[in-house]
Short mmCIF file of C-alpha atoms in Angstrom, two decimals:
data_model
loop_
_atom_site.label_atom_id
_atom_site.label_comp_id
_atom_site.label_asym_id
_atom_site.label_seq_id
_atom_site.Cartn_x
_atom_site.Cartn_y
_atom_site.Cartn_z
CA LEU A 1 112.14 97.10 98.71
CA HIS A 2 109.61 94.66 97.66
CA ILE A 3 107.48 92.48 99.82
CA ARG A 4 104.68 90.73 98.35
CA ASP A 5 102.49 87.29 98.89
CA LEU A 6 103.26 86.73 102.55
CA GLN A 7 100.73 85.76 105.85
CA ILE A 8 101.30 86.70 109.29
CA HIS A 9 99.10 85.54 111.80
CA SER A 10 98.94 85.73 115.48
CA ASN A 11 102.56 86.24 116.64
CA ASN A 12 101.34 86.03 120.53
CA ASN A 13 104.08 88.75 121.43
CA PRO A 14 104.39 89.29 125.15
CA LYS A 15 105.91 92.23 124.72
CA PRO A 16 104.34 96.10 125.07
CA THR A 17 104.32 96.42 121.40
CA SER A 18 104.26 94.36 118.63
CA TYR A 19 103.97 95.25 114.89
CA ALA A 20 104.17 92.88 111.78
CA PHE A 21 106.33 94.83 109.78
CA LEU A 22 108.69 98.09 111.17
CA LEU A 23 110.26 99.70 108.16
CA ALA A 24 113.00 102.54 108.47
CA GLY A 25 112.13 103.67 104.99
CA CYS A 26 110.36 102.93 102.18
CA THR A 27 111.14 105.20 99.16
CA HIS A 28 110.18 103.38 95.88
CA CYS A 29 109.27 100.34 97.87
CA ARG A 30 106.04 98.04 96.70
CA ILE A 31 104.10 95.95 99.00
CA GLU A 32 101.56 93.89 98.16
CA ARG A 33 99.02 91.25 98.53
CA LEU A 34 99.70 90.77 102.22
CA ARG A 35 97.32 89.00 104.89
CA ILE A 36 98.01 90.01 108.54
CA LEU A 37 96.00 88.70 111.30
CA ARG A 38 95.57 89.01 114.89
CA ILE A 39 98.68 91.02 115.95
CA THR A 40 98.61 90.88 119.53
CA SER A 41 100.95 92.29 122.67
CA THR A 42 100.24 93.95 125.85
CA SER A 43 99.42 97.53 124.78
CA PHE A 44 99.92 98.62 121.23
CA SER A 45 99.89 96.51 118.26
CA GLY A 46 99.64 97.21 114.39
CA GLY A 47 100.33 95.88 111.06
CA ILE A 48 102.87 97.98 109.05
CA LEU A 49 104.86 100.72 110.66
CA ILE A 50 107.08 102.89 108.23
CA THR A 51 109.34 105.30 110.42
CA ASP A 52 111.05 107.27 107.73
CA ALA A 53 110.33 108.75 104.40
CA ALA A 54 107.95 106.67 101.92
CA ASP A 55 107.85 108.85 98.91
CA TYR A 56 106.70 106.93 95.94
CA ALA A 57 105.57 103.90 98.11
CA THR A 58 102.99 101.66 96.52
CA ILE A 59 100.93 99.76 99.28
CA ARG A 60 98.06 97.43 97.37
CA ASP A 61 96.02 94.44 98.24
CA ILE A 62 96.13 94.26 101.80
CA HIS A 63 94.50 92.79 104.52
CA ILE A 64 95.15 93.69 108.18
CA SER A 65 92.70 92.51 111.19
CA GLY A 66 93.11 92.31 114.99
CA PHE A 67 94.72 95.08 116.31
CA ASN A 68 94.41 97.71 118.62
CA ASP A 69 96.70 100.75 117.62
CA PHE A 70 96.83 100.74 113.61
CA GLY A 71 97.00 98.93 110.45
CA ILE A 72 99.08 101.09 108.33
CA LYS A 73 101.20 104.24 109.77
CA LEU A 74 103.53 106.54 108.04
CA PHE A 75 105.09 107.95 111.20
CA THR A 76 107.89 109.97 108.94
CA SER A 77 109.83 113.35 110.33
CA ALA A 78 108.75 114.82 106.86
CA ALA A 79 105.95 114.53 104.50
CA SER A 80 106.32 111.49 102.30
CA ALA A 81 105.37 112.44 98.22
CA LEU A 82 103.01 110.76 95.93
CA VAL A 83 102.27 107.55 98.42
CA SER A 84 99.97 105.38 96.57
CA ILE A 85 97.48 102.97 98.42
CA SER A 86 94.98 100.92 96.76
CA ARG A 87 92.63 97.71 97.76
CA VAL A 88 93.41 98.01 101.62
CA GLN A 89 90.73 96.68 104.17
CA VAL A 90 91.57 97.05 107.78
CA LEU A 91 89.52 95.82 110.55
CA GLY A 92 90.38 96.76 114.58
CA LEU A 93 89.61 94.41 117.51
CA SER A 94 85.98 94.55 118.14
CA THR A 95 85.39 95.71 121.78
CA PHE A 96 82.57 95.80 124.05
CA PRO A 97 80.28 98.01 124.52
CA ARG A 98 81.42 100.26 121.57
CA GLY A 99 82.01 97.48 118.89
CA TYR A 100 85.24 99.24 118.07
CA SER A 101 88.58 99.98 119.36
CA ALA A 102 88.46 103.29 120.79
CA THR A 103 92.64 103.49 120.26
CA SER A 104 93.50 102.14 116.78
CA VAL A 105 93.61 103.68 113.22
CA GLY A 106 93.20 101.95 110.38
CA LEU A 107 95.56 104.14 107.63
CA TYR A 108 97.51 106.73 109.96
CA PHE A 109 99.63 109.61 107.91
CA ALA A 110 101.19 110.62 111.20
CA GLY A 111 103.86 113.08 109.00
CA GLY A 112 101.93 114.51 106.46
CA VAL A 113 101.88 113.58 102.95
CA LYS A 114 102.29 115.36 99.38
CA GLY A 115 99.97 113.75 96.87
CA SER A 116 98.55 110.68 98.16
CA SER A 117 96.22 108.50 96.31
CA ILE A 118 93.83 105.94 98.44
CA THR A 119 91.63 103.99 96.13
CA GLU A 120 89.39 101.30 97.45
CA PHE A 121 90.00 101.31 100.98
CA TYR A 122 87.52 99.50 103.54
CA ALA A 123 87.72 100.07 107.20
CA SER A 124 86.02 98.87 110.80
CA ARG A 125 86.17 98.73 113.88
CA CYS A 126 88.51 101.51 114.38
CA MET A 127 88.61 104.90 116.02
CA HIS A 128 89.27 106.60 112.78
CA GLY A 129 89.00 104.57 109.58
CA ILE A 130 91.85 107.11 108.10
CA LYS A 131 93.37 109.89 109.97
CA TYR A 132 95.89 112.74 108.75
CA ASP A 133 97.66 114.30 111.54
CA ARG A 134 99.97 117.25 110.33
CA THR A 135 99.98 119.46 113.32
CA GLY A 136 103.12 121.13 113.08
CA ALA A 137 103.82 124.08 110.61
CA ALA A 138 102.00 124.10 107.24
CA VAL A 139 103.71 122.41 104.64
CA ALA A 140 103.65 123.30 100.91
CA ASN A 141 101.41 121.13 98.70
CA GLU A 142 99.94 118.75 101.79
CA TYR A 143 97.05 116.95 99.86
CA GLY A 144 95.16 113.73 99.31
CA ASP A 145 93.06 112.06 97.16
CA LEU A 146 90.43 109.40 98.11
CA SER A 147 88.18 107.49 96.18
CA TYR A 148 85.86 104.15 96.64
CA ILE A 149 86.18 104.50 100.61
CA ARG A 150 83.92 102.54 102.63
CA CYS A 151 83.84 102.78 106.58
CA ILE A 152 81.38 101.01 108.98
CA GLN A 153 81.26 100.86 112.70
CA ASN A 154 84.37 103.28 113.48
CA GLY A 155 84.35 106.61 115.65
CA HIS A 156 85.21 108.25 112.84
CA CYS A 157 85.42 107.84 109.30
CA ILE A 158 88.00 110.33 108.49
CA ASN A 159 89.94 112.76 110.78
CA VAL A 160 92.03 115.35 109.47
CA MET A 161 94.00 117.72 112.07
CA ASP A 162 95.35 120.23 110.12
CA ASN A 163 96.96 122.01 107.04
CA ILE A 164 95.82 119.22 104.48
CA ALA A 165 93.45 119.51 101.38
CA LEU A 166 91.74 116.73 100.44
CA GLN A 167 89.54 115.69 97.33
CA ILE A 168 87.09 112.86 98.04
CA ASN A 169 84.91 111.09 95.36
CA SER A 170 82.41 108.10 96.24
CA LEU A 171 82.73 107.74 100.11
CA ARG A 172 80.08 105.77 102.25
CA ALA A 173 80.28 105.88 106.28
CA ASP A 174 77.82 103.80 107.64
CA MET A 175 77.55 103.91 111.63
CA THR A 176 80.07 106.14 112.60
CA ALA A 177 80.11 106.87 116.79
CA ILE A 178 80.77 110.55 116.38
CA HIS A 179 81.41 112.13 112.81
CA GLY A 180 81.71 110.94 109.36
CA ILE A 181 84.39 113.25 108.61
CA TYR A 182 86.15 115.66 110.67
CA LEU A 183 88.00 118.60 109.78
CA SER A 184 90.13 121.00 111.90
CA GLY A 185 92.89 123.62 111.47
CA ASN A 186 93.54 124.98 108.17
CA SER A 187 91.83 121.90 106.46
CA ARG A 188 90.18 121.93 103.09
CA LEU A 189 87.50 119.44 101.58
CA ASP A 190 86.40 118.82 97.97
CA ILE A 191 83.39 116.15 98.58
CA SER A 192 81.27 114.26 95.83
CA GLN A 193 79.33 111.25 95.43
CA SER A 194 79.26 110.36 99.07
CA TYR A 195 76.99 109.24 101.70
CA ILE A 196 77.19 109.32 105.32
CA TYR A 197 74.38 107.59 107.70
CA ASP A 198 73.85 106.69 111.40
CA THR A 199 76.37 109.24 112.85
CA GLY A 200 76.05 108.63 116.98
CA PHE A 201 74.98 104.87 116.36
CA ASP A 202 76.55 103.80 120.14
CA ASN A 203 75.61 107.13 122.11
CA ASP A 204 79.41 107.59 122.29
CA CYS A 205 78.16 111.34 122.19
CA ILE A 206 75.35 113.72 122.71
CA PRO A 207 73.29 113.87 119.54
CA THR A 208 73.42 117.44 118.80
CA GLN A 209 77.55 116.60 118.66
CA CYS A 210 77.41 114.02 116.28
CA HIS A 211 77.87 115.14 112.51
CA GLY A 212 78.57 113.57 109.03
CA ILE A 213 80.95 116.34 108.19
CA ARG A 214 82.49 118.47 110.99
#
């Protein structure tokens, strides 16, 4: 599967859920040069949803804006191996008074990942810029590589739920409402050349409970 050079704009779907792309699998697929603008629905909306294996997938040169659920979501039954994501920009809906959508995730690994690589990623107006959620049993070799990550005005820049090792090089997180990076469970972090500013910027949490890294 190779998807490239497409623009989807304002589909005005009156149903509860609406996605620009719903893929039952994406093994060895390439998704390139997409602009997805203002995906709407009555409840949850998102850009790219992959519901089965995405091993060796390449996703790059993507702009997604105007969603209240997720920009890109890998909702797989097993951890996908060696996913490569680069030059991606995601912008959630701007809501009052927060200035970001309290339900949205820019990039969501909901089934675990073995060896993901994320380079040049920008997230704004999301509850989580990047979220890794592996709440089940630990899976061997769950790890992710992130470099040149930029987050502005999100709840968290990066949220790691469980059992994943991350290596981060060159991250900048500005105006995170709660935590710049949040780790839980057995997660591990190796971080360098990174800056986190203005946590708790919109009083969403008690000042002593807002952290650069927690």
